[in-house]
Coordinates of C-alpha atoms and ligand atoms in Angstrom, one line a residue:
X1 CA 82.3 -4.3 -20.6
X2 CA 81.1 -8.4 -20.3
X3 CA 81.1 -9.3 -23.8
X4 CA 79.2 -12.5 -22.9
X5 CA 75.8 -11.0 -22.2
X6 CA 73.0 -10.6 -24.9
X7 CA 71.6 -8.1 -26.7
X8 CA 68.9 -6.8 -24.7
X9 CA 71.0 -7.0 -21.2
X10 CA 73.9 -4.9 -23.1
X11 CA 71.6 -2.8 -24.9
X12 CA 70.4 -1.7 -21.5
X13 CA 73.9 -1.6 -19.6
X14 CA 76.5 -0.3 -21.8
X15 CA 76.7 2.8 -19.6
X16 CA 77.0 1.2 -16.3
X17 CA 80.7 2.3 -15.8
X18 CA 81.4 5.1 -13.4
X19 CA 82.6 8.3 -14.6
X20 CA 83.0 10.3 -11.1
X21 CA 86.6 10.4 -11.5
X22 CA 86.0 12.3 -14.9
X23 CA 86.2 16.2 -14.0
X24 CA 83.8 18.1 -16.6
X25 CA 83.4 22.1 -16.2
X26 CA 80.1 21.9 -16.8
X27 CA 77.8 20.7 -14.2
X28 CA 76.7 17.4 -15.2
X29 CA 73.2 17.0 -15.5
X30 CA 72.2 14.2 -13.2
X31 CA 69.2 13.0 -15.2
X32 CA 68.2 10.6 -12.6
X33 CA 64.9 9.7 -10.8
X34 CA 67.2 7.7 -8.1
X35 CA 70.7 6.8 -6.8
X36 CA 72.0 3.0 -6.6
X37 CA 73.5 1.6 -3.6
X38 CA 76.7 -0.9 -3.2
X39 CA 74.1 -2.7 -0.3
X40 CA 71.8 -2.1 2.0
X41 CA 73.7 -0.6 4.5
X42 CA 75.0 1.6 1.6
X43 CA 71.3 2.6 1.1
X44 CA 70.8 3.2 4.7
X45 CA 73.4 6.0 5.4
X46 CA 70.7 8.3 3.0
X47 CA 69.5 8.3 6.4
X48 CA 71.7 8.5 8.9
X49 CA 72.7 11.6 6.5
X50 CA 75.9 9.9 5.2
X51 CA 74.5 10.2 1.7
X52 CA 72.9 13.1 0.4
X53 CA 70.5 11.3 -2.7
X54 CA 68.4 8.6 -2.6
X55 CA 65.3 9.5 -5.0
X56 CA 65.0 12.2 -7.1
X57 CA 61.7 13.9 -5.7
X58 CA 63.7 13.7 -2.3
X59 CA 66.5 16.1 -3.7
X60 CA 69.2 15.9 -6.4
X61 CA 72.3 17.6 -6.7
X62 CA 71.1 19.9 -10.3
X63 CA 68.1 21.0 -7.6
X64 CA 70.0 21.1 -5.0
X65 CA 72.1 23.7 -6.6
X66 CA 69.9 25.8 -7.3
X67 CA 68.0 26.0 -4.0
X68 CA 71.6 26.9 -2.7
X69 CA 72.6 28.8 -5.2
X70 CA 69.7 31.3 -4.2
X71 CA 69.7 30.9 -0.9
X72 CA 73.6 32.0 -1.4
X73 CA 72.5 34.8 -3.4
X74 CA 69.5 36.0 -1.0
X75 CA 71.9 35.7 2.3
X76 CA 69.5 33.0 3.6
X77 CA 70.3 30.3 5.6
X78 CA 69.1 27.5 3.1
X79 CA 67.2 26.9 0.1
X80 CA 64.9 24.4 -2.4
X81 CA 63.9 24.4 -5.4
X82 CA 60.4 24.0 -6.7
X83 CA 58.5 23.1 -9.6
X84 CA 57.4 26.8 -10.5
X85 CA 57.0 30.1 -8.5
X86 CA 53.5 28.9 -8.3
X87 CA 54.6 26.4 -6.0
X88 CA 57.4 27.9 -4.0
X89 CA 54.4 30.0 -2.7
X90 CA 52.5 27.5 -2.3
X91 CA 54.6 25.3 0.0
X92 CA 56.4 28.6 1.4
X93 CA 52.8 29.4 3.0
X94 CA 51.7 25.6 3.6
X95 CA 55.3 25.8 5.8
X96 CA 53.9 28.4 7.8
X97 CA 50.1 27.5 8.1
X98 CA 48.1 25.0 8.6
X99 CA 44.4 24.6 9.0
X100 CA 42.4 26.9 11.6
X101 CA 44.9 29.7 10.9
X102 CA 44.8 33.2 9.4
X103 CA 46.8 35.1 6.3
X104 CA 47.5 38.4 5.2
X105 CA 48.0 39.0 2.1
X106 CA 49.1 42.6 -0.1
X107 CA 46.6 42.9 -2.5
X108 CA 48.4 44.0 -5.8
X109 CA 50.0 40.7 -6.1
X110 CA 50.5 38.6 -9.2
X111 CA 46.8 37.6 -10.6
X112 CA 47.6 33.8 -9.8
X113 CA 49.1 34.4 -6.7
X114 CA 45.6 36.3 -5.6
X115 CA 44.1 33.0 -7.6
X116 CA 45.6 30.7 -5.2
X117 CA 45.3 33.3 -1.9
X118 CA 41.7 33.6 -2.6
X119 CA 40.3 30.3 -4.2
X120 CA 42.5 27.3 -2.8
X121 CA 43.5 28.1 0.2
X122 CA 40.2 27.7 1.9
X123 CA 40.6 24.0 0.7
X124 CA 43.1 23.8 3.3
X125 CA 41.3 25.6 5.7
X126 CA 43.5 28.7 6.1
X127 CA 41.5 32.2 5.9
X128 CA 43.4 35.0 3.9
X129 CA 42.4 39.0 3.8
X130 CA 44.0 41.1 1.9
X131 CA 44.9 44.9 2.1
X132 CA 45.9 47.3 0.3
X133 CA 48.5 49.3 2.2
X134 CA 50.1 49.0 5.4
X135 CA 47.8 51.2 7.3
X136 CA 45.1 48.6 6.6
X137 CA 47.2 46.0 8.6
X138 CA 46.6 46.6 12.4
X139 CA 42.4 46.1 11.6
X140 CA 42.9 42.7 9.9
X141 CA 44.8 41.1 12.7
X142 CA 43.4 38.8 14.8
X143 CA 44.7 35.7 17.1
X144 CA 45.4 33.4 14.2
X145 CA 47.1 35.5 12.2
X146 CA 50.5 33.7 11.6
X147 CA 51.6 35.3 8.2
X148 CA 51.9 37.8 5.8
X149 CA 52.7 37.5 2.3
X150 CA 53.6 40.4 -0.4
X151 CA 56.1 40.8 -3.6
X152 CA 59.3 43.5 -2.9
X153 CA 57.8 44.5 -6.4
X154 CA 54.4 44.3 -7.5
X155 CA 53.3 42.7 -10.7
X156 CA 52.2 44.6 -12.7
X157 CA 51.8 48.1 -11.4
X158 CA 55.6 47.9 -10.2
X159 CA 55.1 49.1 -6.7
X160 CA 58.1 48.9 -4.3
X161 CA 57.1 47.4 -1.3
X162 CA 58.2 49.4 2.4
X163 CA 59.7 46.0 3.4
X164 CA 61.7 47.8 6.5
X165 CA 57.9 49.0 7.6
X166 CA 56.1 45.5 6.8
X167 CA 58.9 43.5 8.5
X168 CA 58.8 46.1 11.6
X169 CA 55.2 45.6 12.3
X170 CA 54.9 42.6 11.3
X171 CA 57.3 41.4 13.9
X172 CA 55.2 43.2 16.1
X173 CA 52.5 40.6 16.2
X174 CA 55.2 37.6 15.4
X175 CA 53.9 37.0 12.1
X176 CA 56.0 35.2 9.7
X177 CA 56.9 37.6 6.3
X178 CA 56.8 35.7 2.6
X179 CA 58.4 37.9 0.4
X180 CA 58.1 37.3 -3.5
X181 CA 61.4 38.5 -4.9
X182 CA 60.7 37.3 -8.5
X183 CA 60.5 41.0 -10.1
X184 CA 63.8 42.6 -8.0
X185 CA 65.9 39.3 -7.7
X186 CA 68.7 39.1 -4.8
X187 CA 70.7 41.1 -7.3
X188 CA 68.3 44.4 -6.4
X189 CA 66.8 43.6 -3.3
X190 CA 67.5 41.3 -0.4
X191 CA 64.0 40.6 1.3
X192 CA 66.1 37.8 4.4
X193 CA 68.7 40.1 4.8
X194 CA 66.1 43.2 5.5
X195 CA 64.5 40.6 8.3
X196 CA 62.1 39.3 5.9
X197 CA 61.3 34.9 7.1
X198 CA 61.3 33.4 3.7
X199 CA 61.5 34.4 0.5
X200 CA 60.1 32.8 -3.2
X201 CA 60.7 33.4 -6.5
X202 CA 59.6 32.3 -9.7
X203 CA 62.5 31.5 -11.6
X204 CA 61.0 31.0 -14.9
X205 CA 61.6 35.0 -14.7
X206 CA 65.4 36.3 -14.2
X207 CA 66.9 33.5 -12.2
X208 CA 66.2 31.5 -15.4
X209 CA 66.4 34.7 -17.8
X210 CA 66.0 32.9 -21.5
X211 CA 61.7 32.2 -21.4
X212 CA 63.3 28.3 -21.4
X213 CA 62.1 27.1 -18.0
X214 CA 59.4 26.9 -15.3
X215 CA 60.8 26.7 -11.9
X216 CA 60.8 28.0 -8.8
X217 CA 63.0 28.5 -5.2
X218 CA 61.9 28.6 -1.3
X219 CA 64.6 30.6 0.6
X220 CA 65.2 31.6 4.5
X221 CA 65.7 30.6 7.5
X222 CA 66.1 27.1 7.8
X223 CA 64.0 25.8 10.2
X224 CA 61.2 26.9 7.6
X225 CA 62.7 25.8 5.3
X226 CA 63.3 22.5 6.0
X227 CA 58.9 22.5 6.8
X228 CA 59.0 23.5 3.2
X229 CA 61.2 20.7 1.7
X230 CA 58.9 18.4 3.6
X231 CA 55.8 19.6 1.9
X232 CA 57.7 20.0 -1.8
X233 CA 58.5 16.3 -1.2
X234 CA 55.0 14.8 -0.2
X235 CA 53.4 17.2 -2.9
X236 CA 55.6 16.2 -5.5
X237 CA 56.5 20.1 -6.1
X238 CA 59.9 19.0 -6.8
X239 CA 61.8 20.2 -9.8
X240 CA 63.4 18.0 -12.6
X241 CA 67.4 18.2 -13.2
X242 CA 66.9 19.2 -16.3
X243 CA 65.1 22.9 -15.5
X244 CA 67.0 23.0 -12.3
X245 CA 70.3 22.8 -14.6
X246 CA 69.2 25.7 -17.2
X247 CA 67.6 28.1 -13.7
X248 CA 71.1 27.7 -12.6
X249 CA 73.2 28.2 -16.1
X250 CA 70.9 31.3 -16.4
X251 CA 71.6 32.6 -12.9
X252 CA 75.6 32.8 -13.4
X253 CA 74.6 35.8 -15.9
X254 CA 71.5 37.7 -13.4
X255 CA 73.7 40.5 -12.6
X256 CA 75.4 41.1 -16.0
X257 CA 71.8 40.7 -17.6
X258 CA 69.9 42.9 -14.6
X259 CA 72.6 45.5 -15.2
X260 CA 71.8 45.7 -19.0
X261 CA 68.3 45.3 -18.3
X262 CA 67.6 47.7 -15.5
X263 CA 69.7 50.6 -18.0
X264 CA 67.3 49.6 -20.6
X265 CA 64.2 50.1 -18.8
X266 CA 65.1 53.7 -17.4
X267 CA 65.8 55.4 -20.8
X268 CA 62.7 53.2 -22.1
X269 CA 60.9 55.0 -18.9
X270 CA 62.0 58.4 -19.1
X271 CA 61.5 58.4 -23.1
X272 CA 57.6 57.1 -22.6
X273 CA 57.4 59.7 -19.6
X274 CA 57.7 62.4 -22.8
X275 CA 55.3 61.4 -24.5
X276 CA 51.5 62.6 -25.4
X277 CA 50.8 59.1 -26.5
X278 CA 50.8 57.5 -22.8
X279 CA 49.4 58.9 -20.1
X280 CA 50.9 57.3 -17.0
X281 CA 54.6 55.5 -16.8
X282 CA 54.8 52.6 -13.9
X283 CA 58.7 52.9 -13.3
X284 CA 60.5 53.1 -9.9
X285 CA 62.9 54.8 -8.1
X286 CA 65.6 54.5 -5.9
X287 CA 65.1 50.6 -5.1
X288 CA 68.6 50.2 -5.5
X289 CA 72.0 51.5 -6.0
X290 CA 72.2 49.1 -9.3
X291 CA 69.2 50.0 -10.7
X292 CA 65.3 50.1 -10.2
X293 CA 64.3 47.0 -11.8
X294 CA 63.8 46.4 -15.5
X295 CA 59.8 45.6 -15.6
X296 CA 57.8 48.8 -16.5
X297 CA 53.8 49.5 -17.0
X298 CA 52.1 52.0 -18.9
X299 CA 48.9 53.6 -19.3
X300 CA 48.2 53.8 -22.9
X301 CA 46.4 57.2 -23.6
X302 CA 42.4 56.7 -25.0
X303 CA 43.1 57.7 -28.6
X304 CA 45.7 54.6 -28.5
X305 CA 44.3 51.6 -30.3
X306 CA 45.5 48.6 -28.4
X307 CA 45.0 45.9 -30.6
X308 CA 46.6 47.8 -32.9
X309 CA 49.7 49.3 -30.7
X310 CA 49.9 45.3 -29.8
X311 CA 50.3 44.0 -33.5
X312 CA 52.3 46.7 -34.7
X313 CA 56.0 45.4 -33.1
X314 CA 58.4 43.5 -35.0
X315 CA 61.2 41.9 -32.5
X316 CA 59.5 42.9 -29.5
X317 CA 56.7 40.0 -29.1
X318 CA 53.4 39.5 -27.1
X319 CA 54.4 36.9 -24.5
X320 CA 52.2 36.1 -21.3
X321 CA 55.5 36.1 -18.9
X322 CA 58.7 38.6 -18.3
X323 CA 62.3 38.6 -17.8
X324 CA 63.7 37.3 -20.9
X325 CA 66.7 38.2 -22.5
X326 CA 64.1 40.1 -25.3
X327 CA 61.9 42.7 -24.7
X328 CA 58.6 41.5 -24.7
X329 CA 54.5 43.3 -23.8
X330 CA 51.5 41.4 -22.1
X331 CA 48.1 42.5 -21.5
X332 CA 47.6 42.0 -18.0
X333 CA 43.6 42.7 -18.5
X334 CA 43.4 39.3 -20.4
X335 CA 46.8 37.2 -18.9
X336 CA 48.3 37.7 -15.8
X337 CA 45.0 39.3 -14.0
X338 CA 42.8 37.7 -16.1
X339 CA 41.2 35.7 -13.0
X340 CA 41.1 39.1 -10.3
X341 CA 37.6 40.5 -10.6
X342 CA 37.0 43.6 -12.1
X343 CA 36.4 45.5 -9.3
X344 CA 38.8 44.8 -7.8
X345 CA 41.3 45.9 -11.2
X346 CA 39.6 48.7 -11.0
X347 CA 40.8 49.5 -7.8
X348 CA 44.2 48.7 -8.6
X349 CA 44.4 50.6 -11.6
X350 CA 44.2 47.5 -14.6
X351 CA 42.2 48.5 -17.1
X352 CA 41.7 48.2 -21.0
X353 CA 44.6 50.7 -21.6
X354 CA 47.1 48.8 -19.5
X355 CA 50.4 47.4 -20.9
X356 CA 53.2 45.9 -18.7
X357 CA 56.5 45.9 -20.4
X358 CA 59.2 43.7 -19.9
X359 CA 62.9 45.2 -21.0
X360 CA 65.1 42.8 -22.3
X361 CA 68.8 43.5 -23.3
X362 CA 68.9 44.3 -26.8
X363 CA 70.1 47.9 -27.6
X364 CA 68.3 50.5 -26.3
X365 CA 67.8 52.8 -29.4
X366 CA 66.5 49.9 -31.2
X367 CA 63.7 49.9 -28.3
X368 CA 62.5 52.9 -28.8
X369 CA 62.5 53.0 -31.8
X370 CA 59.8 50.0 -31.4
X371 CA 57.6 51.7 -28.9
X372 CA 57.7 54.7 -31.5
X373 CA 56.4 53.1 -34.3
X374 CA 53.8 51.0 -32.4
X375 CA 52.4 54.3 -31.0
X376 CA 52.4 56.1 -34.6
X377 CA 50.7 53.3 -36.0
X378 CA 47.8 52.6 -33.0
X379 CA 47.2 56.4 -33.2
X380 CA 43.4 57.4 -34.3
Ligands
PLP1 C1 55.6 37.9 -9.1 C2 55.3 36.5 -9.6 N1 55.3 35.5 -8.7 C3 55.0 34.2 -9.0 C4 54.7 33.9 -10.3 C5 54.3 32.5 -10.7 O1 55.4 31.9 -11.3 P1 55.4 30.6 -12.2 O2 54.7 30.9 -13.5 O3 56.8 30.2 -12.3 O4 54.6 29.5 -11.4 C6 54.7 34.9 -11.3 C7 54.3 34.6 -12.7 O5 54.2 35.4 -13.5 C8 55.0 36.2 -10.9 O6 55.0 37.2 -11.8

């Protein structure tokens, strides 16, 4: 410490010793929106690729751990991390095409996702259809068709997606595959490993698992990747340490919390199943030999009041997200597919008596117990 500075020099440099011999077991967080340099020369190895950091946006090592950590996870060849799962699709798709070119999209995707598909897009001058089952594929082809995008599980009507059947033909034509993982996770399903070109998620969900963060992770093969990085970097869709930090604390416990999760959500299922008070349960089988995913919808019956059934939980809360360590309900009507037109709900099945469910990992008869009440109260 130089003791013959002055105040407002020491009161910005009393930290400037280095601590990289110190070993914490925590990862640091590396709070940082850039790296210093001995010298020039010191600087200039960032690229010659001596150096891994130079500026924050460009990468940073809590990011950078995450992007790995995934890609790790996924059996991908690389990874980065992203803002939010809104823009790990974003740049996923912006790595694939570019203006004058052609996507295919599923059409019971997320309501944001079919946002951005359907109204931005065009400001980048790519063209997207959408269909609604694999059948519809081969008439929506054409010459510029480079890509085609869909979620291994569908939010919110929980449909598995044939990824062995949608990779197949897709490679058919050579069209790239953009999976969103976000409801299975790598835990459940492993879109790369089935063939799939990239794969997103939005790991404000489970990667994350606590409702603390917004983030979100490109994964695949690495030359697209790398395309990807590039466009996270000049669109600023870079993550801060901070998130990138609590994603990754939250994705040492995915398979402990899936586990409990995805147990959760099958006696929640098979309890709603028996009941006169729903008419249709949203719950899947056999997507993996851990479980089927903890996310489930249902179809309230008509003599249901939904306001009612909505206000008449205690721990269980109203949230407009999923994946938390608590069990939580949205109204996918007025949140998540707020913005996808009527008809088109319609078609899917989203209507007024729709209610996804998202199983968290309290105990289970204290769950029911819940959904009971709440259905006994909205009767009429
Ligand atoms: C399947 C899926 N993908 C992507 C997103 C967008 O993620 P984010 O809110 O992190 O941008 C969501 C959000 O709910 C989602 O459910």
């Amino acid at each position: 410490m130089e003791r013959n500075r002055h105040f407002n020099t020491n009161a910005v440099h009393f930290v400037d010793k280095q601590i990289e011999r110190n070993t914490s077991k925590a990862r640091p967080i590396y709070q940082t929106s850039a790296f210093v340099f001995e010298s020039l020369t010191d600087m200039e190895q960032y690229f010659t690729g001596e150096k891994e950091f130079l500026y924050s946006r460009y990468g940073n090592p809590n990011t950078n751990d995450l992007g790995e950590g995934i890609a790790l996870l996924e059996g991908a060849e690389s990874g980065v991390a992203t803002s939010s799962g809104m823009s790990a699709i974003m740049c996923a798709i912006l790595s694939v095409c570019k203006t004058g070119d052609h996507l295919i999209a599923m059409l019971d995707v997320y309501g944001g996702t079919y946002s951005l598909l359907e109204d931005e897009l065009n400001l980048f001058g790519i063209e997207v259809s959408f269909v609604l089952n694999l059948e519809e594929l081969n008439s929506v082809i054409k010459k510029n068709t480079k890509a085609i995008f869909c979620e291994s599980i569908t939010n919110p009507l929980v449909r598995v997606e044939d990824l062995p059947a949608l990779i197949k033909k897709s490679k058919e034509h050579e069209l790239v595959v953009i999976a969103d993982n976000t409801f299975a996770t790598p835990y459940l399903i492993q879109p790369f490993v089935l063939g799939a070109d990239l794969v997103v998620h939005s790991a404000t969900k489970y990667i994350g698992g606590h409702s603390d963060v917004t983030a979100g992770v490109i994964t695949g093969r690495s030359d697209l990747v790398e395309i990807a990085k590039k466009r996270v970097i000049s669109m600023g869709c870079n993550l801060s340490p901070f998130e990138a930090w609590l994603a990754c604390r939250g994705l040492k416990t995915l398979s402990l919390r899936m586990d409990r999760q995805c147990a959760n959500a099958k006696e929640l299922a098979s309890y709603l199943k028996s009941l006169d008070e729903i008419d249709h349960v949203y719950y899947p089988e056999n997507v993996s030999s851990k479980g089927n995913g903890a996310m489930l919808s249902i179809q309230l019956a008509d003599n249901i009041d939904v306001d009612t059934f909505f206000k008449s939980f205690s721990f269980v809360k109203i949230a407009p997200t999923l994946a938390g360590v608590e069990t939580s309900i949205s109204y996918p009507l007025h949140t998540s597919h707020r913005s996808v037109p009527q008809a088109l709900r319609d078609k899917l099945g989203i209507g007024k008596q729709h209610v996804r469910v998202s199983v968290g990992i309290e105990d289970s008869r204290d769950i029911r117990t819940e959904f009971q009440k709440a259905l006994t109260i909205a009767t009429t």
